[in-house]
Structures are given as C-alpha cells and as structure tokens.
PDB file of C-alpha atoms and ligand atoms in Angstrom:
ATOM      1  CA  MET K   1     -88.058 206.258 106.446  1.00 80.00           C
ATOM      2  CA  ALA K   2     -84.881 205.466 104.505  1.00 86.00           C
ATOM      3  CA  PRO K   3     -82.703 202.693 105.926  1.00 95.00           C
ATOM      4  CA  SER K   4     -79.782 203.909 107.987  1.00 97.00           C
ATOM      5  CA  ILE K   5     -77.258 202.039 105.828  1.00 98.00           C
ATOM      6  CA  GLU K   6     -77.899 200.836 102.277  1.00 98.00           C
ATOM      7  CA  ILE K   7     -75.126 198.997 100.486  1.00 98.00           C
ATOM      8  CA  GLU K   8     -75.638 197.639  96.983  1.00 97.00           C
ATOM      9  CA  ASN K   9     -72.992 195.716  95.052  1.00 97.00           C
ATOM     10  CA  LEU K  10     -70.294 197.615  96.850  1.00 97.00           C
ATOM     11  CA  VAL K  11     -66.764 197.009  95.586  1.00 97.00           C
ATOM     12  CA  LYS K  12     -63.589 198.440  97.084  1.00 97.00           C
ATOM     13  CA  VAL K  13     -60.379 197.758  95.233  1.00 97.00           C
ATOM     14  CA  PHE K  14     -56.993 198.906  96.536  1.00 95.00           C
ATOM     15  CA  ASP K  15     -54.155 199.732  94.169  1.00 88.00           C
ATOM     16  CA  GLY K  16     -56.272 198.483  91.230  1.00 83.00           C
ATOM     17  CA  ARG K  17     -55.560 194.987  92.476  1.00 83.00           C
ATOM     18  CA  VAL K  18     -56.781 193.983  95.929  1.00 81.00           C
ATOM     19  CA  ALA K  19     -60.549 193.593  96.172  1.00 92.00           C
ATOM     20  CA  ALA K  20     -61.157 194.169  99.867  1.00 97.00           C
ATOM     21  CA  LEU K  21     -64.931 194.209  99.300  1.00 97.00           C
ATOM     22  CA  ASP K  22     -66.523 192.338  96.443  1.00 95.00           C
ATOM     23  CA  SER K  23     -70.144 193.027  95.432  1.00 95.00           C
ATOM     24  CA  LEU K  24     -71.364 193.417  98.979  1.00 97.00           C
ATOM     25  CA  SER K  25     -75.048 194.170  99.505  1.00 98.00           C
ATOM     26  CA  LEU K  26     -76.456 194.876 102.949  1.00 97.00           C
ATOM     27  CA  GLN K  27     -79.204 196.987 104.451  1.00 98.00           C
ATOM     28  CA  VAL K  28     -79.384 198.148 108.058  1.00 98.00           C
ATOM     29  CA  GLU K  29     -82.510 199.843 109.392  1.00 97.00           C
ATOM     30  CA  GLU K  30     -82.440 202.772 111.770  1.00 96.00           C
ATOM     31  CA  GLY K  31     -81.869 201.603 115.362  1.00 96.00           C
ATOM     32  CA  GLU K  32     -80.692 198.132 114.322  1.00 97.00           C
ATOM     33  CA  LYS K  33     -77.741 196.531 116.112  1.00 98.00           C
ATOM     34  CA  VAL K  34     -75.437 194.475 113.927  1.00 98.00           C
ATOM     35  CA  ALA K  35     -72.290 192.521 114.802  1.00 98.00           C
ATOM     36  CA  LEU K  36     -69.807 191.945 112.019  1.00 98.00           C
ATOM     37  CA  ILE K  37     -67.588 188.870 112.263  1.00 98.00           C
ATOM     38  CA  GLY K  38     -65.107 187.227 109.926  1.00 97.00           C
ATOM     39  CA  PRO K  39     -61.475 186.208 109.574  1.00 96.00           C
ATOM     40  CA  SER K  40     -58.604 188.641 109.291  1.00 94.00           C
ATOM     41  CA  GLY K  41     -58.562 190.158 105.808  1.00 95.00           C
ATOM     42  CA  ALA K  42     -62.331 189.644 105.315  1.00 97.00           C
ATOM     43  CA  GLY K  43     -62.829 193.359 104.634  1.00 97.00           C
ATOM     44  CA  LYS K  44     -64.332 194.442 107.975  1.00 97.00           C
ATOM     45  CA  THR K  45     -62.096 197.467 108.502  1.00 95.00           C
ATOM     46  CA  THR K  46     -62.500 198.479 104.869  1.00 97.00           C
ATOM     47  CA  LEU K  47     -66.266 198.370 105.315  1.00 98.00           C
ATOM     48  CA  PHE K  48     -66.007 200.583 108.423  1.00 97.00           C
ATOM     49  CA  ARG K  49     -63.801 203.062 106.597  1.00 96.00           C
ATOM     50  CA  LEU K  50     -66.386 203.262 103.827  1.00 97.00           C
ATOM     51  CA  LEU K  51     -69.194 203.643 106.369  1.00 97.00           C
ATOM     52  CA  ASN K  52     -67.488 206.563 108.076  1.00 93.00           C
ATOM     53  CA  CYS K  53     -66.672 208.129 104.715  1.00 93.00           C
ATOM     54  CA  ILE K  54     -62.881 207.921 105.065  1.00 92.00           C
ATOM     55  CA  LEU K  55     -62.799 205.817 101.882  1.00 94.00           C
ATOM     56  CA  THR K  56     -64.950 206.114  98.778  1.00 94.00           C
ATOM     57  CA  PRO K  57     -66.375 203.074  96.983  1.00 96.00           C
ATOM     58  CA  THR K  58     -64.671 201.837  93.802  1.00 96.00           C
ATOM     59  CA  ARG K  59     -68.068 200.731  92.477  1.00 95.00           C
ATOM     60  CA  GLY K  60     -71.571 200.186  93.769  1.00 97.00           C
ATOM     61  CA  THR K  61     -73.840 202.227  95.976  1.00 96.00           C
ATOM     62  CA  LEU K  62     -73.481 203.356  99.574  1.00 97.00           C
ATOM     63  CA  ARG K  63     -76.312 205.375 101.106  1.00 97.00           C
ATOM     64  CA  LEU K  64     -76.139 206.578 104.697  1.00 97.00           C
ATOM     65  CA  GLN K  65     -79.259 208.075 106.289  1.00 94.00           C
ATOM     66  CA  GLY K  66     -80.669 208.257 102.752  1.00 94.00           C
ATOM     67  CA  CYS K  67     -77.665 210.168 101.310  1.00 94.00           C
ATOM     68  CA  ASP K  68     -75.645 208.652  98.469  1.00 95.00           C
ATOM     69  CA  VAL K  69     -72.062 209.276  99.621  1.00 94.00           C
ATOM     70  CA  THR K  70     -70.650 209.374  96.095  1.00 90.00           C
ATOM     71  CA  ARG K  71     -72.938 212.243  95.115  1.00 91.00           C
ATOM     72  CA  LEU K  72     -72.356 214.590  98.026  1.00 91.00           C
ATOM     73  CA  SER K  73     -70.480 217.884  97.967  1.00 91.00           C
ATOM     74  CA  GLU K  74     -67.529 218.293 100.362  1.00 90.00           C
ATOM     75  CA  LYS K  75     -69.770 220.299 102.705  1.00 90.00           C
ATOM     76  CA  SER K  76     -72.589 217.743 102.747  1.00 91.00           C
ATOM     77  CA  LEU K  77     -70.061 214.964 103.247  1.00 91.00           C
ATOM     78  CA  ARG K  78     -68.665 216.802 106.277  1.00 88.00           C
ATOM     79  CA  GLU K  79     -72.193 217.173 107.666  1.00 89.00           C
ATOM     80  CA  LEU K  80     -72.859 213.493 107.070  1.00 92.00           C
ATOM     81  CA  ARG K  81     -69.573 212.526 108.792  1.00 91.00           C
ATOM     82  CA  ALA K  82     -70.679 214.484 111.861  1.00 89.00           C
ATOM     83  CA  ARG K  83     -73.716 212.181 112.109  1.00 92.00           C
ATOM     84  CA  ILE K  84     -71.512 209.089 112.290  1.00 95.00           C
ATOM     85  CA  GLY K  85     -69.614 208.287 115.491  1.00 93.00           C
ATOM     86  CA  THR K  86     -66.645 205.939 115.337  1.00 92.00           C
ATOM     87  CA  ILE K  87     -64.890 204.077 118.128  1.00 91.00           C
ATOM     88  CA  TYR K  88     -61.493 202.749 117.097  1.00 82.00           C
ATOM     89  CA  GLN K  89     -59.596 199.641 118.149  1.00 72.00           C
ATOM     90  CA  GLN K  90     -56.668 201.637 119.509  1.00 70.00           C
ATOM     91  CA  HIS K  91     -59.026 204.148 121.000  1.00 71.00           C
ATOM     92  CA  ASN K  92     -57.052 207.123 119.574  1.00 80.00           C
ATOM     93  CA  LEU K  93     -57.143 209.167 122.775  1.00 90.00           C
ATOM     94  CA  VAL K  94     -54.413 211.665 123.635  1.00 91.00           C
ATOM     95  CA  PRO K  95     -53.190 210.392 127.040  1.00 93.00           C
ATOM     96  CA  GLN K  96     -51.710 213.747 128.134  1.00 93.00           C
ATOM     97  CA  LEU K  97     -55.044 215.529 127.712  1.00 92.00           C
ATOM     98  CA  ARG K  98     -57.758 215.757 130.309  1.00 93.00           C
ATOM     99  CA  VAL K  99     -60.739 213.443 129.837  1.00 95.00           C
ATOM    100  CA  ALA K 100     -62.972 216.441 129.038  1.00 94.00           C
ATOM    101  CA  HIS K 101     -60.703 217.526 126.184  1.00 92.00           C
ATOM    102  CA  ASN K 102     -60.494 214.069 124.641  1.00 93.00           C
ATOM    103  CA  VAL K 103     -64.283 213.905 124.659  1.00 93.00           C
ATOM    104  CA  LEU K 104     -64.629 217.464 123.340  1.00 90.00           C
ATOM    105  CA  ALA K 105     -62.584 216.392 120.308  1.00 87.00           C
ATOM    106  CA  GLY K 106     -65.665 214.416 119.265  1.00 85.00           C
ATOM    107  CA  LYS K 107     -67.595 217.662 118.886  1.00 81.00           C
ATOM    108  CA  LEU K 108     -65.059 219.434 116.702  1.00 75.00           C
ATOM    109  CA  GLY K 109     -66.665 218.389 113.423  1.00 64.00           C
ATOM    110  CA  ARG K 110     -69.796 220.278 114.413  1.00 63.00           C
ATOM    111  CA  LEU K 111     -68.190 223.517 115.622  1.00 62.00           C
ATOM    112  CA  SER K 112     -66.456 226.446 113.989  1.00 63.00           C
ATOM    113  CA  THR K 113     -62.700 226.549 114.669  1.00 63.00           C
ATOM    114  CA  ALA K 114     -63.099 229.583 116.951  1.00 65.00           C
ATOM    115  CA  ARG K 115     -65.849 227.931 118.966  1.00 63.00           C
ATOM    116  CA  ALA K 116     -63.875 224.699 119.197  1.00 64.00           C
ATOM    117  CA  LEU K 117     -60.778 226.516 120.502  1.00 66.00           C
ATOM    118  CA  TRP K 118     -62.862 228.448 122.997  1.00 67.00           C
ATOM    119  CA  ASN K 119     -64.388 225.201 124.279  1.00 67.00           C
ATOM    120  CA  PHE K 120     -60.896 223.868 124.958  1.00 67.00           C
ATOM    121  CA  TRP K 121     -59.949 226.894 127.090  1.00 69.00           C
ATOM    122  CA  ASP K 122     -63.299 227.469 128.780  1.00 71.00           C
ATOM    123  CA  PRO K 123     -62.899 226.360 132.420  1.00 70.00           C
ATOM    124  CA  ARG K 124     -66.632 225.653 132.816  1.00 80.00           C
ATOM    125  CA  PRO K 125     -67.780 222.059 132.233  1.00 86.00           C
ATOM    126  CA  ASP K 126     -69.344 221.524 128.804  1.00 89.00           C
ATOM    127  CA  GLY K 127     -72.917 220.242 129.096  1.00 91.00           C
ATOM    128  CA  ASP K 128     -72.610 217.776 126.205  1.00 91.00           C
ATOM    129  CA  VAL K 129     -69.380 216.319 127.586  1.00 94.00           C
ATOM    130  CA  VAL K 130     -70.882 215.951 131.072  1.00 95.00           C
ATOM    131  CA  ARG K 131     -73.891 214.194 129.536  1.00 94.00           C
ATOM    132  CA  ALA K 132     -71.713 211.812 127.475  1.00 94.00           C
ATOM    133  CA  LEU K 133     -69.480 210.987 130.455  1.00 96.00           C
ATOM    134  CA  THR K 134     -72.573 210.387 132.589  1.00 95.00           C
ATOM    135  CA  GLN K 135     -73.934 208.006 129.934  1.00 92.00           C
ATOM    136  CA  VAL K 136     -70.754 205.924 130.088  1.00 93.00           C
ATOM    137  CA  GLY K 137     -70.668 206.058 133.882  1.00 93.00           C
ATOM    138  CA  ILE K 138     -67.529 208.171 134.524  1.00 95.00           C
ATOM    139  CA  ALA K 139     -68.881 211.714 135.024  1.00 94.00           C
ATOM    140  CA  GLY K 140     -66.541 212.082 138.023  1.00 95.00           C
ATOM    141  CA  LYS K 141     -63.462 211.816 135.778  1.00 96.00           C
ATOM    142  CA  TYR K 142     -64.143 215.042 133.841  1.00 95.00           C
ATOM    143  CA  TRP K 143     -60.898 216.848 134.767  1.00 95.00           C
ATOM    144  CA  GLU K 144     -58.645 213.784 135.170  1.00 96.00           C
ATOM    145  CA  ARG K 145     -55.632 213.256 132.949  1.00 96.00           C
ATOM    146  CA  THR K 146     -56.647 210.509 130.542  1.00 95.00           C
ATOM    147  CA  ALA K 147     -53.389 208.611 131.134  1.00 95.00           C
ATOM    148  CA  ALA K 148     -54.304 208.251 134.826  1.00 96.00           C
ATOM    149  CA  LEU K 149     -57.438 206.224 134.001  1.00 94.00           C
ATOM    150  CA  SER K 150     -57.642 202.438 133.875  1.00 91.00           C
ATOM    151  CA  GLY K 151     -57.896 200.690 130.489  1.00 87.00           C
ATOM    152  CA  GLY K 152     -61.622 200.213 130.938  1.00 88.00           C
ATOM    153  CA  GLN K 153     -62.203 203.842 131.854  1.00 92.00           C
ATOM    154  CA  GLN K 154     -60.195 204.955 128.817  1.00 92.00           C
ATOM    155  CA  GLN K 155     -62.380 202.761 126.644  1.00 91.00           C
ATOM    156  CA  ARG K 156     -65.384 204.532 128.145  1.00 93.00           C
ATOM    157  CA  VAL K 157     -63.824 207.905 127.290  1.00 94.00           C
ATOM    158  CA  ALA K 158     -63.541 206.716 123.677  1.00 93.00           C
ATOM    159  CA  VAL K 159     -67.230 205.764 123.707  1.00 93.00           C
ATOM    160  CA  ALA K 160     -68.132 209.164 125.236  1.00 94.00           C
ATOM    161  CA  ARG K 161     -66.150 210.924 122.497  1.00 93.00           C
ATOM    162  CA  ALA K 162     -68.289 209.172 119.877  1.00 92.00           C
ATOM    163  CA  LEU K 163     -71.516 209.882 121.814  1.00 93.00           C
ATOM    164  CA  VAL K 164     -70.852 213.589 122.329  1.00 92.00           C
ATOM    165  CA  GLN K 165     -71.508 214.306 118.677  1.00 90.00           C
ATOM    166  CA  ASN K 166     -74.942 212.699 119.112  1.00 91.00           C
ATOM    167  CA  PRO K 167     -74.501 210.513 116.038  1.00 94.00           C
ATOM    168  CA  ASP K 168     -77.282 208.672 114.192  1.00 95.00           C
ATOM    169  CA  ILE K 169     -74.916 205.798 113.452  1.00 97.00           C
ATOM    170  CA  LEU K 170     -72.353 204.360 115.875  1.00 97.00           C
ATOM    171  CA  LEU K 171     -69.522 202.326 114.386  1.00 97.00           C
ATOM    172  CA  ALA K 172     -66.947 200.349 116.334  1.00 95.00           C
ATOM    173  CA  ASP K 173     -64.229 198.342 114.609  1.00 94.00           C
ATOM    174  CA  GLU K 174     -62.959 195.673 117.027  1.00 92.00           C
ATOM    175  CA  PRO K 175     -63.396 198.016 120.006  1.00 91.00           C
ATOM    176  CA  VAL K 176     -62.508 195.371 122.578  1.00 88.00           C
ATOM    177  CA  SER K 177     -59.898 193.197 120.921  1.00 82.00           C
ATOM    178  CA  SER K 178     -57.121 194.504 123.167  1.00 76.00           C
ATOM    179  CA  VAL K 179     -58.896 194.254 126.538  1.00 81.00           C
ATOM    180  CA  ASP K 180     -59.544 191.336 128.898  1.00 85.00           C
ATOM    181  CA  PRO K 181     -62.731 189.262 128.461  1.00 89.00           C
ATOM    182  CA  ALA K 182     -64.597 190.705 131.465  1.00 88.00           C
ATOM    183  CA  LEU K 183     -63.980 194.259 130.321  1.00 88.00           C
ATOM    184  CA  ALA K 184     -64.811 193.341 126.715  1.00 91.00           C
ATOM    185  CA  GLN K 185     -68.169 192.038 127.884  1.00 92.00           C
ATOM    186  CA  GLU K 186     -68.771 195.232 129.876  1.00 90.00           C
ATOM    187  CA  ILE K 187     -67.941 197.583 126.998  1.00 91.00           C
ATOM    188  CA  VAL K 188     -69.936 195.637 124.399  1.00 94.00           C
ATOM    189  CA  SER K 189     -73.011 195.595 126.612  1.00 93.00           C
ATOM    190  CA  LEU K 190     -72.539 199.322 127.302  1.00 92.00           C
ATOM    191  CA  LEU K 191     -72.477 199.993 123.537  1.00 94.00           C
ATOM    192  CA  ALA K 192     -75.562 197.851 122.948  1.00 95.00           C
ATOM    193  CA  ASP K 193     -77.449 199.561 125.806  1.00 94.00           C
ATOM    194  CA  LEU K 194     -76.491 203.061 124.666  1.00 94.00           C
ATOM    195  CA  ALA K 195     -77.576 202.333 121.096  1.00 95.00           C
ATOM    196  CA  GLN K 196     -80.829 200.882 122.371  1.00 94.00           C
ATOM    197  CA  GLU K 197     -81.605 203.867 124.625  1.00 93.00           C
ATOM    198  CA  GLY K 198     -80.694 206.438 121.980  1.00 92.00           C
ATOM    199  CA  GLY K 199     -82.345 204.583 119.071  1.00 94.00           C
ATOM    200  CA  LYS K 200     -79.010 204.659 117.244  1.00 96.00           C
ATOM    201  CA  THR K 201     -77.884 202.308 114.530  1.00 98.00           C
ATOM    202  CA  LEU K 202     -74.935 200.291 115.820  1.00 98.00           C
ATOM    203  CA  VAL K 203     -72.446 198.290 113.777  1.00 98.00           C
ATOM    204  CA  VAL K 204     -69.641 196.612 115.709  1.00 98.00           C
ATOM    205  CA  SER K 205     -66.990 194.227 114.446  1.00 97.00           C
ATOM    206  CA  LEU K 206     -65.951 191.682 117.020  1.00 96.00           C
ATOM    207  CA  HIS K 207     -63.129 189.211 117.232  1.00 92.00           C
ATOM    208  CA  SER K 208     -65.117 187.227 119.788  1.00 94.00           C
ATOM    209  CA  VAL K 209     -67.989 185.316 118.200  1.00 96.00           C
ATOM    210  CA  GLU K 210     -69.299 184.569 121.678  1.00 95.00           C
ATOM    211  CA  LEU K 211     -69.720 188.281 122.447  1.00 96.00           C
ATOM    212  CA  ALA K 212     -71.375 188.889 119.088  1.00 97.00           C
ATOM    213  CA  LEU K 213     -73.895 186.086 119.594  1.00 97.00           C
ATOM    214  CA  ALA K 214     -74.643 187.160 123.177  1.00 96.00           C
ATOM    215  CA  HIS K 215     -75.304 190.851 122.537  1.00 96.00           C
ATOM    216  CA  PHE K 216     -76.571 191.276 118.977  1.00 97.00           C
ATOM    217  CA  PRO K 217     -79.839 190.270 117.323  1.00 97.00           C
ATOM    218  CA  ARG K 218     -78.231 190.247 113.864  1.00 98.00           C
ATOM    219  CA  ILE K 219     -74.888 188.732 112.910  1.00 98.00           C
ATOM    220  CA  VAL K 220     -73.225 189.436 109.586  1.00 98.00           C
ATOM    221  CA  GLY K 221     -70.389 187.117 108.549  1.00 98.00           C
ATOM    222  CA  LEU K 222     -67.934 188.527 106.045  1.00 98.00           C
ATOM    223  CA  ARG K 223     -65.372 186.439 104.185  1.00 97.00           C
ATOM    224  CA  GLY K 224     -63.180 187.342 101.232  1.00 95.00           C
ATOM    225  CA  GLY K 225     -64.979 190.695 100.951  1.00 96.00           C
ATOM    226  CA  LYS K 226     -68.314 188.960 100.465  1.00 96.00           C
ATOM    227  CA  LEU K 227     -71.374 188.379 102.587  1.00 97.00           C
ATOM    228  CA  TYR K 228     -71.095 184.857 103.987  1.00 97.00           C
ATOM    229  CA  PHE K 229     -74.218 184.955 106.149  1.00 97.00           C
ATOM    230  CA  ASP K 230     -76.637 187.448 107.635  1.00 98.00           C
ATOM    231  CA  LEU K 231     -78.616 185.731 110.393  1.00 98.00           C
ATOM    232  CA  PRO K 232     -80.002 186.013 113.914  1.00 98.00           C
ATOM    233  CA  PRO K 233     -77.684 184.372 116.480  1.00 98.00           C
ATOM    234  CA  ASP K 234     -79.923 181.354 117.065  1.00 98.00           C
ATOM    235  CA  GLN K 235     -79.538 180.342 113.410  1.00 97.00           C
ATOM    236  CA  ILE K 236     -75.766 180.394 113.401  1.00 97.00           C
ATOM    237  CA  THR K 237     -74.430 176.870 113.441  1.00 97.00           C
ATOM    238  CA  ALA K 238     -70.976 175.516 114.224  1.00 96.00           C
ATOM    239  CA  GLU K 239     -70.688 174.534 110.515  1.00 96.00           C
ATOM    240  CA  LEU K 240     -71.345 178.101 109.370  1.00 97.00           C
ATOM    241  CA  LEU K 241     -68.751 179.432 111.799  1.00 97.00           C
ATOM    242  CA  SER K 242     -66.195 176.863 110.784  1.00 96.00           C
ATOM    243  CA  GLY K 243     -66.804 177.721 107.100  1.00 96.00           C
ATOM    244  CA  LEU K 244     -66.464 181.413 107.881  1.00 97.00           C
ATOM    245  CA  PHE K 245     -63.132 181.085 109.656  1.00 95.00           C
ATOM    246  CA  THR K 246     -61.461 178.279 107.676  1.00 90.00           C
ATOM    247  CA  ARG K 247     -58.292 179.680 106.225  1.00 70.00           C
ATOM    248  CA  CYS K 248     -58.121 179.908 102.465  1.00 60.00           C
ATOM    249  CA  GLU K 249     -55.234 181.906 101.050  1.00 50.00           C
ATOM    250  CA  ALA K 250     -56.874 182.105  97.630  1.00 49.00           C
ATOM    251  CA  GLU K 251     -59.543 184.377  99.074  1.00 50.00           C
ATOM    252  CA  ARG K 252     -57.122 187.005 100.291  1.00 50.00           C
ATOM    253  CA  GLY K 253     -56.916 189.761  97.722  1.00 49.00           C
ATOM    254  CA  VAL K 254     -58.802 188.528  94.674  1.00 44.00           C
ATOM    255  CA  PRO K 255     -57.276 190.365  91.699  1.00 43.00           C
ATOM    256  CA  GLU K 256     -59.445 192.992  90.035  1.00 42.00           C
ATOM    257  CA  ARG K 257     -59.377 191.122  86.702  1.00 40.00           C
ATOM    258  CA  VAL K 258     -60.980 188.156  88.456  1.00 40.00           C
ATOM    259  CA  LEU K 259     -63.749 190.420  89.672  1.00 40.00           C
ATOM    260  CA  ARG K 260     -64.393 191.641  86.165  1.00 41.00           C
ATOM    261  CA  GLY K 261     -64.891 188.055  85.115  1.00 39.00           C
ATOM    262  CA  ALA K 262     -61.845 187.888  82.832  1.00 37.00           C
ATOM    263  CA  VAL K 263     -60.293 185.055  84.796  1.00 36.00           C
ATOM    264  CA  SER K 264     -61.969 182.570  87.113  1.00 35.00           C
ATOM    265  CA  PRO K 265     -60.606 182.377  90.649  1.00 38.00           C
ATOM    266  CA  VAL K 266     -58.521 179.246  91.207  1.00 35.00           C
ATOM    267  CA  PHE K 267     -60.653 178.373  94.198  1.00 35.00           C
ATOM    268  CA  PRO K 268     -64.320 179.352  94.085  1.00 37.00           C
ATOM    269  CA  LEU K 269     -65.410 181.708  96.843  1.00 43.00           C
ATOM    270  CA  ASP K 270     -67.765 179.460  98.721  1.00 47.00           C
ATOM    271  CA  SER K 271     -70.224 181.922 100.230  1.00 50.00           C
ATOM    272  CA  PRO K 272     -73.673 180.339 100.567  1.00 51.00           C
ATOM    273  CA  TYR K 273     -75.007 183.552  98.994  1.00 52.00           C
ATOM    274  CA  ASP K 274     -73.112 182.830  95.755  1.00 46.00           C
ATOM    275  CA  LYS K 275     -75.258 179.781  95.223  1.00 43.00           C
ATOM    276  CA  ALA K 276     -78.538 181.617  95.727  1.00 40.00           C
TER     277      ALA K 276
HETATM  278  N1  ADP A   1     -55.067 200.634 102.317  1.00 90.72           N
HETATM  279  C1  ADP A   1     -54.968 199.428 101.777  1.00 90.72           C
HETATM  280  N2  ADP A   1     -54.192 199.202 100.694  1.00 90.72           N
HETATM  281  C2  ADP A   1     -54.101 197.979 100.129  1.00 90.72           C
HETATM  282  N3  ADP A   1     -54.766 196.899 100.568  1.00 90.72           N
HETATM  283  C3  ADP A   1     -55.551 197.049 101.647  1.00 90.72           C
HETATM  284  C4  ADP A   1     -55.704 198.314 102.305  1.00 90.72           C
HETATM  285  N4  ADP A   1     -56.576 198.154 103.354  1.00 90.72           N
HETATM  286  C5  ADP A   1     -56.944 196.868 103.340  1.00 90.72           C
HETATM  287  N5  ADP A   1     -56.332 196.198 102.331  1.00 90.72           N
HETATM  288  C6  ADP A   1     -56.513 194.772 102.000  1.00 90.72           C
HETATM  289  O1  ADP A   1     -57.905 194.533 101.906  1.00 90.72           O
HETATM  290  C7  ADP A   1     -58.247 193.271 102.475  1.00 90.72           C
HETATM  291  C8  ADP A   1     -59.244 193.475 103.596  1.00 90.72           C
HETATM  292  O2  ADP A   1     -58.593 194.125 104.688  1.00 90.72           O
HETATM  293  P1  ADP A   1     -59.362 194.659 105.977  1.00 90.72           P
HETATM  294  O3  ADP A   1     -60.517 195.466 105.542  1.00 90.72           O
HETATM  295  O4  ADP A   1     -58.358 195.320 106.847  1.00 90.72           O
HETATM  296  O5  ADP A   1     -59.872 193.288 106.624  1.00 90.72           O
HETATM  297  P2  ADP A   1     -60.243 192.935 108.140  1.00 90.72           P
HETATM  298  O6  ADP A   1     -60.499 194.209 108.876  1.00 90.72           O
HETATM  299  O7  ADP A   1     -61.457 192.063 108.023  1.00 90.72           O
HETATM  300  O8  ADP A   1     -59.072 192.177 108.697  1.00 90.72           O
HETATM  301  C9  ADP A   1     -56.923 192.648 102.909  1.00 90.72           C
HETATM  302  O9  ADP A   1     -56.490 191.811 101.867  1.00 90.72           O
HETATM  303  C10 ADP A   1     -56.021 193.837 103.087  1.00 90.72           C
HETATM  304  O10 ADP A   1     -54.683 193.489 102.892  1.00 90.72           O
HETATM  305 MG1   MG A   2     -59.737 194.967 110.687  1.00 90.72          MG
END
C-alpha cells in the first residue's frame, strides 16, 4: 500500500523570496501518528497548508494517499481534499450556529449544493453528525448554540467537524495552543485515540513538547524549513531540543537565490540531516 504522505525534496517559496520549506523529505505510513514541533517560523503551518492542498509546492513532490497533488485535475483535487480533515488553531466555528450545523459544514465537500442545503434545513438529526459527536463525547449537544458551549466542548465540535467527513488523514495545526494545559492534554489524547481507533493517519503540530513526547510515537522537528530530526520520543535529548529551539535570525526566510546555491547562507543551517 502507498504511504499516506510522501514528501520528497519539497520546497515552498513565498513571493519568490521566502523559503518556508527547503528540500523537505518525509514519509508517513497509513495509520501513523506524528507530532510536528519546531520554533515559530519553522514552516509548520506551511507544511499543513500543503498537506491539505490549500497551497501547491514550488518544487519537489507531494503524494497523498498515492496521488501526486501537482498532477491532479481540479475535480480529483477536490475529491482528495475531502479525504483530508483539518482542525485549525482558531477552530473556525461559527458561534451563532447550532453545533449540528457547524459539524455538518465538514460534510459539505462531499455533497452536492442542493443536498448540503437540504441537510441544513432538515429537522431530523443527521446520522453522520450524531456519530461524530458521539465519538468526541458530546452527542447531547447536537442542537445547542455553539457559543453556549465551553471552550473544551467547542474544541470537540471542531474535531467532530473534521471526523464527519471520515477522512483518511487528520491534520491539526497547533490545535491546543490557546487552551489551558489540562484541556490541551484532554484534546490531544482524544485526537490520538480517535486516530488509533479509526486507523487514520494523524499529523499534529504542537507548541508543547511535553504533550508531543507523551502522546506520539514519532516526533518530527522542523527548523528553518528543514527536517531537524525524525525520532521516537525516547531518543529525543535535551540537546536536540535546545538546538531545535535556539533562536537564529539567519534561518528565518532564506532567500531563494541561497536555495539555488548562488550564494551561501551567512550562517549554515545546522540540521543534523545536512551532515548526513
Ligand atoms: N503567505 C505567506 N507569504 C509570505 N511568507 C510566508 C507566508 N506564510 C508563511 N510565510 C513565511 O514562511 C516561514 C514559515 O512560516 P510558517 O509556516 O507559518 O511557520 P510556523 O507555522 O512554523 O510558525 C516564515 O518565515 C513566514 O514568515
Ligand atoms: Mg504556525
């Protein structure tokens, strides 16, 4: 079976200048759970936006579920997007809507416009939404106004919205950076459990290294748009973490001409993988 995510020498350059990702190679098998960590500006969000097909690569290869995203027609790309569920940092819920309708929004990519509209007006509970809300433990909140829910329950609604489309790949970019530590722990373990039960590939970026190490069997460190390490948690040392997070302005936004090899960076990018 093809890997769930295959990235080879992936480069993403913004405005012909800022290299947010620089020759990144990474492979994630189906059902694997990966935590992505790294300093601000490392390229984590850019990687997520490539993985959910919002952005297209500047160079390199990105295959999702065996499909090369740069070679797909608009229609196939839409179908592929429907197989990828994303949970955002600011969970992007509409507070005025009922919980059911926020979750239903996750299904829209898979439905015709007429069917989608009908689902919004249909007073009967939608089976998929009930199932997703049950999975995240808030089935009783189906008809509640989303704004009336606690922060933690709203986070669960956001997870249910991603689950309702029954995705093969679940992506979450800093899903718990704006919640308290106890709730963060709860949501991260919920995501890990759901991915495990459903055999889904899960990639989560986390601000908290502690959470990443506690809940994920594979930790990917990203720095300056490059792979800094890719290791199980028990092999991650304090030195590696300090190297990953040490601030180095020269690594933020390496100019494109540097990437092409025309000019050497002033400070070498010190990823251990560069030396291999
Ligand atoms: N849309 C954009 N236009 C220009 N530069 C961008 C854009 N998105 C990200 N960048 C730059 O790419 C680099 C990586 O950013 P990002 O992927 O947001 O990192 P992280 O999520 O790890 O903090 C940063 O230097 C950032 O300024
Ligand atoms: Mg980010």
